[in-house]
mmCIF file of C-alpha atoms in Angstrom:
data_model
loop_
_atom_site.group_PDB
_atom_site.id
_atom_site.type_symbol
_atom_site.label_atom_id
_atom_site.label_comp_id
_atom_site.label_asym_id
_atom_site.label_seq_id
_atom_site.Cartn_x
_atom_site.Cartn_y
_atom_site.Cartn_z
ATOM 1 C CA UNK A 1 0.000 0.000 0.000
ATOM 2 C CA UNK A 2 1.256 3.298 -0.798
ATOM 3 C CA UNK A 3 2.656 6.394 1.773
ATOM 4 C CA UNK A 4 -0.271 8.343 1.205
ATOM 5 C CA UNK A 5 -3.261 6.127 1.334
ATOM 6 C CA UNK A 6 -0.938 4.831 4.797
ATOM 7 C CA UNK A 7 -1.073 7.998 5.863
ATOM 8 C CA UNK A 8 -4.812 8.519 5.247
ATOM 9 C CA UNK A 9 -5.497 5.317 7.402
ATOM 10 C CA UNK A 10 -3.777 7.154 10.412
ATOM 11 C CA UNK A 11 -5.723 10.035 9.813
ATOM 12 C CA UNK A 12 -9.170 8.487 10.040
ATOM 13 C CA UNK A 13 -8.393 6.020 12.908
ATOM 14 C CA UNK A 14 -7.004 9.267 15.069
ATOM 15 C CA UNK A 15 -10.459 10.681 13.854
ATOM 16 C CA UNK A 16 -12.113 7.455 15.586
ATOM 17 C CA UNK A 17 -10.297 7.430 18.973
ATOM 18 C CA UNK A 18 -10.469 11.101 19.649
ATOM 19 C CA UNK A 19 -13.747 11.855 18.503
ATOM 20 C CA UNK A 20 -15.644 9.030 16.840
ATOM 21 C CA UNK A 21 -16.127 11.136 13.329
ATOM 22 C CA UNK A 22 -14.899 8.934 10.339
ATOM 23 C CA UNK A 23 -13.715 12.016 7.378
ATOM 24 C CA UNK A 24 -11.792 11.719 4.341
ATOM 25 C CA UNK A 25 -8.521 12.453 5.051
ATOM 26 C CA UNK A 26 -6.259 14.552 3.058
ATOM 27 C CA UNK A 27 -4.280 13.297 0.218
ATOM 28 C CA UNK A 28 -0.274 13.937 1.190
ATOM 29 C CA UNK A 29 0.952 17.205 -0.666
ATOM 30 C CA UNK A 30 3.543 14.899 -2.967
ATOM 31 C CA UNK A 31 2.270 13.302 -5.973
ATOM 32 C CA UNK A 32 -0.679 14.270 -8.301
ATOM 33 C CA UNK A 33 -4.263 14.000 -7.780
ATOM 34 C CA UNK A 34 -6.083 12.420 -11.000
ATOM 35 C CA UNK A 35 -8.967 14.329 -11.893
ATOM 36 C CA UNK A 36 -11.422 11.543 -13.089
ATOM 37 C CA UNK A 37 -12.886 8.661 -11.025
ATOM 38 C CA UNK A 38 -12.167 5.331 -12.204
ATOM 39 C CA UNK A 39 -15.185 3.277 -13.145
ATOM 40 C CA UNK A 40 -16.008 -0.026 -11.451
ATOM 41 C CA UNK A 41 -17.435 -1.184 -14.708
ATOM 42 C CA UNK A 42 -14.124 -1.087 -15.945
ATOM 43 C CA UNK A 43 -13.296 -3.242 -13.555
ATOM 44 C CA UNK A 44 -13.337 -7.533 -13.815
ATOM 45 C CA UNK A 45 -15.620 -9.502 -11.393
ATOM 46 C CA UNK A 46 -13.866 -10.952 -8.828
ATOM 47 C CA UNK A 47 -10.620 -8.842 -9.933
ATOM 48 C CA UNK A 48 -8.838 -6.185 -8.403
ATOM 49 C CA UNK A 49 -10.063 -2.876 -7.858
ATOM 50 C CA UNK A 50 -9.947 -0.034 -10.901
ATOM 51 C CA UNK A 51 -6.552 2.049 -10.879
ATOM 52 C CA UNK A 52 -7.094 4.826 -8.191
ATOM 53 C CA UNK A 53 -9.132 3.231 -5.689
ATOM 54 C CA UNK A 54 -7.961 2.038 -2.220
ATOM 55 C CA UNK A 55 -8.839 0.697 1.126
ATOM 56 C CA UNK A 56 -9.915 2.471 3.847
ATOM 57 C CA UNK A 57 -9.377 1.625 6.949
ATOM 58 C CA UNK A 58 -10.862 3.684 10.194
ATOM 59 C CA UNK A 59 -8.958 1.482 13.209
ATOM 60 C CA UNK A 60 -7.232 -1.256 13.353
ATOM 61 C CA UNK A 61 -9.988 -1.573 16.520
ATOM 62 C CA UNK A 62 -13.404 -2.033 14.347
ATOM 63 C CA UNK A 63 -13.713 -4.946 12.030
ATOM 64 C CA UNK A 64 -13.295 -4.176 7.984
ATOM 65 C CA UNK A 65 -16.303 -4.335 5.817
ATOM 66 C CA UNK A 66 -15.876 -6.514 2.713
ATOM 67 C CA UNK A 67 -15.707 -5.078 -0.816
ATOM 68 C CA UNK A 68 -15.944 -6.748 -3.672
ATOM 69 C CA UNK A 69 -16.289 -6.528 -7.547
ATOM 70 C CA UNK A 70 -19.178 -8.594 -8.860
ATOM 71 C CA UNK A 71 -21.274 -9.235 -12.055
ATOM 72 C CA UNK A 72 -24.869 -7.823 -11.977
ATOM 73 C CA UNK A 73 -26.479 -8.667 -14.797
ATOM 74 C CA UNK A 74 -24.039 -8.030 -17.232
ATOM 75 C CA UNK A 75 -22.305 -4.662 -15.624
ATOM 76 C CA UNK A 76 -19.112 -5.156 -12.735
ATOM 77 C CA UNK A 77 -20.538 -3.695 -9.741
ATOM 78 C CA UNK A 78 -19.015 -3.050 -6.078
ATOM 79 C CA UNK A 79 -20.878 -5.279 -3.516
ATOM 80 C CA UNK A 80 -19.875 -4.418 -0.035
ATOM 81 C CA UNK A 81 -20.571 -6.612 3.063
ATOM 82 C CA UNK A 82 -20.868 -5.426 6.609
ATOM 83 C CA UNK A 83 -21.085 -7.338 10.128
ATOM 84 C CA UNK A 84 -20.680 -5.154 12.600
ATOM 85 C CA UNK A 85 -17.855 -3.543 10.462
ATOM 86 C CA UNK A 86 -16.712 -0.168 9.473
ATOM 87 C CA UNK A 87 -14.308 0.435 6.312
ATOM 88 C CA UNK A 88 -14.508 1.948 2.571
ATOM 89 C CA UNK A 89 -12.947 2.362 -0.290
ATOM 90 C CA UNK A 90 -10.896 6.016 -1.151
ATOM 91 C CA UNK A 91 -10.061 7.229 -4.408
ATOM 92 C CA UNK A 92 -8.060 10.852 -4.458
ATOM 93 C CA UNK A 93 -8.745 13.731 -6.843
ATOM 94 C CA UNK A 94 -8.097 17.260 -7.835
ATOM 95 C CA UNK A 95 -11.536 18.783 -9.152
ATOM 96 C CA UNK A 96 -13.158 22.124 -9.056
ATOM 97 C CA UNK A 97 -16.206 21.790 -8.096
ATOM 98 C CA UNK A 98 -17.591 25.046 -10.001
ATOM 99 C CA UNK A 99 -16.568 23.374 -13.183
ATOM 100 C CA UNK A 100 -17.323 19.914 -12.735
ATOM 101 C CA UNK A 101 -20.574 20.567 -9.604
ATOM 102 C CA UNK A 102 -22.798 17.439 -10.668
ATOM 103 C CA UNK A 103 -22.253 14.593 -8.854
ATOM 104 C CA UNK A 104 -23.369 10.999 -9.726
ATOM 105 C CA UNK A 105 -23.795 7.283 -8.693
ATOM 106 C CA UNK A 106 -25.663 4.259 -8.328
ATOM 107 C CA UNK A 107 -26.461 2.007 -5.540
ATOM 108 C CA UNK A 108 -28.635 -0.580 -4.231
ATOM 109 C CA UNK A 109 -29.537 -1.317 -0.725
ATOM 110 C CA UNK A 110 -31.520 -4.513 -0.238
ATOM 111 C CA UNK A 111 -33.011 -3.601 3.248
ATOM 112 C CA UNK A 112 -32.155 -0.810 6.027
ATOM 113 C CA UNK A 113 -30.071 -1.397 9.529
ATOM 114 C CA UNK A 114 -32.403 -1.638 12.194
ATOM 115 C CA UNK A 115 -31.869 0.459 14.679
ATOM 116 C CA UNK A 116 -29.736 3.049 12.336
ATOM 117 C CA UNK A 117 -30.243 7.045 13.351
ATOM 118 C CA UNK A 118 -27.684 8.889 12.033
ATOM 119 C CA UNK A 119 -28.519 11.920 14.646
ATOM 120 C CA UNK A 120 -27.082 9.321 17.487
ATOM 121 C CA UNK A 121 -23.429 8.677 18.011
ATOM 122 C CA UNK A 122 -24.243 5.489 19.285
ATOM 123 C CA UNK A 123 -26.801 4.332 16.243
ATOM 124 C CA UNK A 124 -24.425 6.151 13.712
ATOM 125 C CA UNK A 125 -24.696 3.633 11.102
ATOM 126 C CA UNK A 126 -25.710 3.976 6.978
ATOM 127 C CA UNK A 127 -26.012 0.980 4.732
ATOM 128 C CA UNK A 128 -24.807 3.066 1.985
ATOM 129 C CA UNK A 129 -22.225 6.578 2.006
ATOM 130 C CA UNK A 130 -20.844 8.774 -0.963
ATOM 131 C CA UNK A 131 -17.999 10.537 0.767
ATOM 132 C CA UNK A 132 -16.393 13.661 -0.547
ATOM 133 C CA UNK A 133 -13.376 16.122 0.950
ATOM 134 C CA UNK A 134 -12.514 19.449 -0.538
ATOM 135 C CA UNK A 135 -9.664 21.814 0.584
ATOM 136 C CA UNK A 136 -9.808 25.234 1.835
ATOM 137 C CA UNK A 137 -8.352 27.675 4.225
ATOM 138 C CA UNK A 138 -7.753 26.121 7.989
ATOM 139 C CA UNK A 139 -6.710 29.308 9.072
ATOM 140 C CA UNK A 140 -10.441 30.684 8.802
ATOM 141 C CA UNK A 141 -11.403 27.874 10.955
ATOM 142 C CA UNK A 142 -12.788 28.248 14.466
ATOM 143 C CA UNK A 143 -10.591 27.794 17.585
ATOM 144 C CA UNK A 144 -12.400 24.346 18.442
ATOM 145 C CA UNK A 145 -12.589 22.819 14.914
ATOM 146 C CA UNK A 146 -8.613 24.035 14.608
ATOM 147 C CA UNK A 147 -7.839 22.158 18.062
ATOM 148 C CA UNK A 148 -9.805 19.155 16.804
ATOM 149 C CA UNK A 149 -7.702 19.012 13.978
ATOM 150 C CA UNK A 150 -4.310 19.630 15.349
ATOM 151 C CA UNK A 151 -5.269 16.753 17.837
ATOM 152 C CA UNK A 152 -5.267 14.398 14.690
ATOM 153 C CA UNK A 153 -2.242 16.115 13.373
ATOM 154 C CA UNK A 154 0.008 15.624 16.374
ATOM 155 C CA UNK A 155 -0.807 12.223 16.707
ATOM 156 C CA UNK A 156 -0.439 11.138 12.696
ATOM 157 C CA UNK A 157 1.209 13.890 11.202
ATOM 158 C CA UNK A 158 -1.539 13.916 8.697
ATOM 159 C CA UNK A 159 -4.330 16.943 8.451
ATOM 160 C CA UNK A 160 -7.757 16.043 8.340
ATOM 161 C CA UNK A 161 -9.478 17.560 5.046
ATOM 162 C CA UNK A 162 -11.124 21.732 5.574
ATOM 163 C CA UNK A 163 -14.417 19.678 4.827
ATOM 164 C CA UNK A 164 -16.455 17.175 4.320
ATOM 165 C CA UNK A 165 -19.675 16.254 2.741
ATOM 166 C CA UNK A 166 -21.341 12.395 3.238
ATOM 167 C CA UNK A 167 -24.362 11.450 0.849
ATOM 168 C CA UNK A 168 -25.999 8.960 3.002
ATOM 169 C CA UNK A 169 -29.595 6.520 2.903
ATOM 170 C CA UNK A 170 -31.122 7.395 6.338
ATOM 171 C CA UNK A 171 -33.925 5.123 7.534
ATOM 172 C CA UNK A 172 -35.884 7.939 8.913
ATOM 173 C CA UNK A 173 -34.545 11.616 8.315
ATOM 174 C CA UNK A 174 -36.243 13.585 5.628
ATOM 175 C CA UNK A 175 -34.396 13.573 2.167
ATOM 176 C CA UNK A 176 -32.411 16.474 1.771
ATOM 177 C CA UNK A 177 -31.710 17.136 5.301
ATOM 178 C CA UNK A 178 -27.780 18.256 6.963
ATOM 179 C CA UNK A 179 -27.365 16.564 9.339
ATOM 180 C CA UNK A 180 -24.358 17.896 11.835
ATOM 181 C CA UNK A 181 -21.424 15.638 12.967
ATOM 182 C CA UNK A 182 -21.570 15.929 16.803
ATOM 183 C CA UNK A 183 -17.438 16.406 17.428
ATOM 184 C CA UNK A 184 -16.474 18.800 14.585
ATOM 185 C CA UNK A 185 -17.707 21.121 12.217
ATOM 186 C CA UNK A 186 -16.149 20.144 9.413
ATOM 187 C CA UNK A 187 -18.133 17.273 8.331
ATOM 188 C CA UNK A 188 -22.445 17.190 7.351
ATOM 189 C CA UNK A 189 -24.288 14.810 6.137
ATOM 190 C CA UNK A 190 -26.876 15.036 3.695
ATOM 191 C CA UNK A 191 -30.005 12.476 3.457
ATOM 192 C CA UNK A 192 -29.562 11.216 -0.500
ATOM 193 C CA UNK A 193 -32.310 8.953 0.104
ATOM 194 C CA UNK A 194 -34.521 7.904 3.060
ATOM 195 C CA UNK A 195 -36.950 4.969 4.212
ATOM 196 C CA UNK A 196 -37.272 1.859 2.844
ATOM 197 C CA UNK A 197 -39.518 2.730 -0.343
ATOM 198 C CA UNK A 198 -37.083 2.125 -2.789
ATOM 199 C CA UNK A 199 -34.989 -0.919 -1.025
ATOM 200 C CA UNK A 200 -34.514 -3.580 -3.624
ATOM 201 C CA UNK A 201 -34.076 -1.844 -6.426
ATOM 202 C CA UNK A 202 -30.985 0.128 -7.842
ATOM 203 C CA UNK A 203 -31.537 3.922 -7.753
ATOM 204 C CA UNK A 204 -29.421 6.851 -9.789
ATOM 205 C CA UNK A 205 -28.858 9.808 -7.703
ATOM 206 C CA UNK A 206 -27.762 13.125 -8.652
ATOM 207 C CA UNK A 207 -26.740 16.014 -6.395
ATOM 208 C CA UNK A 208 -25.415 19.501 -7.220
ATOM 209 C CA UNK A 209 -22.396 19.174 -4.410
ATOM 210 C CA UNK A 210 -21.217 22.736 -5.150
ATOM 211 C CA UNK A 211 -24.976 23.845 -3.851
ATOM 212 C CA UNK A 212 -24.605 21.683 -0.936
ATOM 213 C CA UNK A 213 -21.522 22.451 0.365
ATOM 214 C CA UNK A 214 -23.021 25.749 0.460
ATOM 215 C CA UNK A 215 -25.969 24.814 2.229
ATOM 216 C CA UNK A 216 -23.917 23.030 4.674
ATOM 217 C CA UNK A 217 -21.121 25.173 5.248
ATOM 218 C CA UNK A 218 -21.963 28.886 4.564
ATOM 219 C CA UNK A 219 -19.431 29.728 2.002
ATOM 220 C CA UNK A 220 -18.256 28.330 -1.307
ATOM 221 C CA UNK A 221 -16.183 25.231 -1.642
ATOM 222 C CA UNK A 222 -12.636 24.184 -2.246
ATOM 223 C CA UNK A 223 -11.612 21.699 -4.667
ATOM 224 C CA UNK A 224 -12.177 18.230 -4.451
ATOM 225 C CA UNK A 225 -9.546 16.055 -2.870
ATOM 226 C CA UNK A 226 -11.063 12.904 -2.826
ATOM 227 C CA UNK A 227 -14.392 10.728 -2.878
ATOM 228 C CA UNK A 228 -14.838 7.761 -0.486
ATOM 229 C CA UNK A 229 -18.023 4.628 -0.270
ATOM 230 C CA UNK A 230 -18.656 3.491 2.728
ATOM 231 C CA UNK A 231 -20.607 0.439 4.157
ATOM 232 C CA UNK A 232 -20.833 0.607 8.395
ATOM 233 C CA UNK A 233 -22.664 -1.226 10.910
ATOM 234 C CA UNK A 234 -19.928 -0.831 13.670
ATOM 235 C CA UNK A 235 -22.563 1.360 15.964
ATOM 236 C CA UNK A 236 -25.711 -1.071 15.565
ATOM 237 C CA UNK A 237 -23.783 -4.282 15.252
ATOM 238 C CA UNK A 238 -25.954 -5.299 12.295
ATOM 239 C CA UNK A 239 -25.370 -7.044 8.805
ATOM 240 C CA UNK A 240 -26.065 -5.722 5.841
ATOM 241 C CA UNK A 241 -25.253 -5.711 2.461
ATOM 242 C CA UNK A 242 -25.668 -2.921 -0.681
ATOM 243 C CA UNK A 243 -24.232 -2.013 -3.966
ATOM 244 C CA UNK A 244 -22.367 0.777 -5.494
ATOM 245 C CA UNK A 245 -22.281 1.535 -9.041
ATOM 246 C CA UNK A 246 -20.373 3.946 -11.034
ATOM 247 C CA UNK A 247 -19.224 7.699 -9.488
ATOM 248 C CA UNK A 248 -18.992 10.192 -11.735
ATOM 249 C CA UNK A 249 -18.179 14.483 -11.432
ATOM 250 C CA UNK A 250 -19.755 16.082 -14.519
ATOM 251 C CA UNK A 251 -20.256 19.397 -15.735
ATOM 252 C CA UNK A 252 -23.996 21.110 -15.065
ATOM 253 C CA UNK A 253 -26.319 22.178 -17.239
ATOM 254 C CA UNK A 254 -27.588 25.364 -17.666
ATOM 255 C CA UNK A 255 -25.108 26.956 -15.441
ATOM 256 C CA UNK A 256 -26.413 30.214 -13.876
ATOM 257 C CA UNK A 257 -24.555 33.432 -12.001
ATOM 258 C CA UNK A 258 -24.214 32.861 -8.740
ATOM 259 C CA UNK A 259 -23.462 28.911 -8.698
ATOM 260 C CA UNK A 260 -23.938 25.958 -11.081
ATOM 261 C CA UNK A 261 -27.237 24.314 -11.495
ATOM 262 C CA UNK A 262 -27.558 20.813 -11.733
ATOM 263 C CA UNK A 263 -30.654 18.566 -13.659
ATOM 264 C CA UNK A 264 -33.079 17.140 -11.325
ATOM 265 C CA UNK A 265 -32.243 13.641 -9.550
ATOM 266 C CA UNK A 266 -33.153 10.555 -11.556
ATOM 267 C CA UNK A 267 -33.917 6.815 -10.785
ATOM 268 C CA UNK A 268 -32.653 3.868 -12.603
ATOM 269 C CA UNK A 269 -33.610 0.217 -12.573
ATOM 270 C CA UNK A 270 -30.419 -1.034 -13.358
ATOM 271 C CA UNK A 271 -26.614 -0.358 -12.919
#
C-alpha cells in the first residue's frame, strides 16, 4: 500500500479514537491528484479494484467491511458486506467543483439497519455513504474545529481535510436534510435517500455538491480532494449488504450566475 493512502489510514483512525467522526482524510501534498474517477465497470468480477481506488481503513480496533467486484447482470458492480464492520474504499482527486458541480452514482440497498439514526453517536450507522473532501483555508477555521484538527495532526502527522460532505440513505430523516457531525464542524451529512420505499431496487442519484456544500457550510467550496463509499454497521452491530455503481463528477447544465445548477435527480432500474 502506498505512503499516502498509509497515511490517510492514520488520519481516520485518530479521527475514531479522539472523537468518533470517520472524514476523508487529506491526500499527502507529494504526488498528483487524478482528476477523473475510475469506473467499477471497468473493472473484472472478482478482480482487483480499478486504478485509483484504495482501502480504507478507520482502526485497526473495528472490524473491515468486505468489498468486492461482482457481475450484476451483465455490468461489474461493487458489492460491499458489513457485520458489525466499518471500512470503505478512497479514491483521491483534484476537481473544481464550479466546473465539474454534478455529482453521480448508483447504488442498491436490499433492506435498512435496524436500529440506524444517524442523529445518534451510538446508532451512527448507513447501509450506503458517498464521501467527498474538498480543501480550503484552515486558518479561517474556528478555535475548536482548529484544536480538533491539530489533535489528529500531532498524533499522525496527517491533516484532516477543511471539509467534508457524506451522501448517506437514512432510515428515517427527511431527504435532503444536513445533518451535523456531533465532534467537529467540518463534516455534514446530507439524506440522499430515506426509508425503505425504494430498497430492492438500484436507484441513480444526482446532487449539485457545489450547492450543498453551500448549504452546509456557509461559504463556497474548495476543490475536491477525494471521494470515499462506505458500508458501516460498527454502531448497531448489524449485517447488511448494498451495492455501489459507477461515481462520476460532470459538468452542469444550464449553469447560472451565482453557482452551477444541476438537472433534477433521476432513478434507474439497473446499474
Amino acid at each position: 500500500m502506498s505512503q499516502r493512502v498509509l497515511g490517510w489510514s492514520s488520519v481516520v483512525a485518530a479521527a475514531v479514537l479522539l472523537g468518533g467522526c470517520a472524514s476523508v482524510p487529506e491526500p499527502d501534498e507529494a504526488g498528483e491528484s487524478p482528476r477523473r474517477i475510475a469506473l467499477f465497470s471497468q473493472g473484472q468480477a472478482n478482480g482487483k479494484l480499478p486504478a485509483g481506488w484504495q482501502p480504507w481503513r478507520l482502526s485497526k480496533l473495528k472490524r473491515l467491511t468486505r468489498y468486492e467486484l461482482v457481475d450484476y447482470n451483465g455490468t461489474v458492480v461493487v458489492k460491499a458486506m458489513s457485520a458489525a464492520s466499518a471500512s470503505g474504499l478512497v479514491h483521491p482527486l483534484d476537481l473544481d467543483p464550479r466546473e465539474y458541480p454534478v455529482l453521480r452514482w448508483r447504488w442498491k440497498v436490499p433492506q435498512l439497519i435496524a436500529g440506524a439514526d444517524n442523529h445518534s453517536r451510538s446508532r451512527e450507522d448507513s447501509p450506503v455513504r458517498i464521501v467527498v473532501s474538498f480543501d480550503g483555508d484552515m486558518e479561517s477555521l474556528s478555535f475548536e474545529d482548529r484544536a480538533f484538527m491539530d489533535r489528529i495532526r500531532a498524533v499522525t502527522g496527517h491533516r484532516m481535510p477543511y471539509a467534508t460532505l457524506m451522501y448517506i440513505w437514512e432510515n428515517r430523516a427527511q431527504k435532503g436534510q444536513v445533518i451535523p457531525n456531533p465532534h467537529t464542524g467540518r463534516i455534514r451529512m446530507i439524506v440522499a435517500e430515506s426509508g425503505p420505499a425504494m430498497t430492492g431496487t438500484w436507484k441513480l442519484e444526482s446532487q449539485n455538491v457545489y450547492e450543498d456544500y453551500v448549504r452546509a457550510f456557509r461559504e463556497p467550496p474548495g476543490r475536491i480532494k477525494a471521494i470515499a463509499i462506505m458500508t458501516d454497521t460498527d454502531n448497531t452491530g448489524a449485517s447488511v449488504e448494498a451495492y455501489y455503481g459507477d461515481i462520476t463528477f460532470e459538468r452542469a447544465r444550464g449553469a447560472a450566475p451565482g453557482g452551477p445548477r444541476a438537472a433534477p435527480p433521476r432513478t434507474a432500474t439497473a446499474p
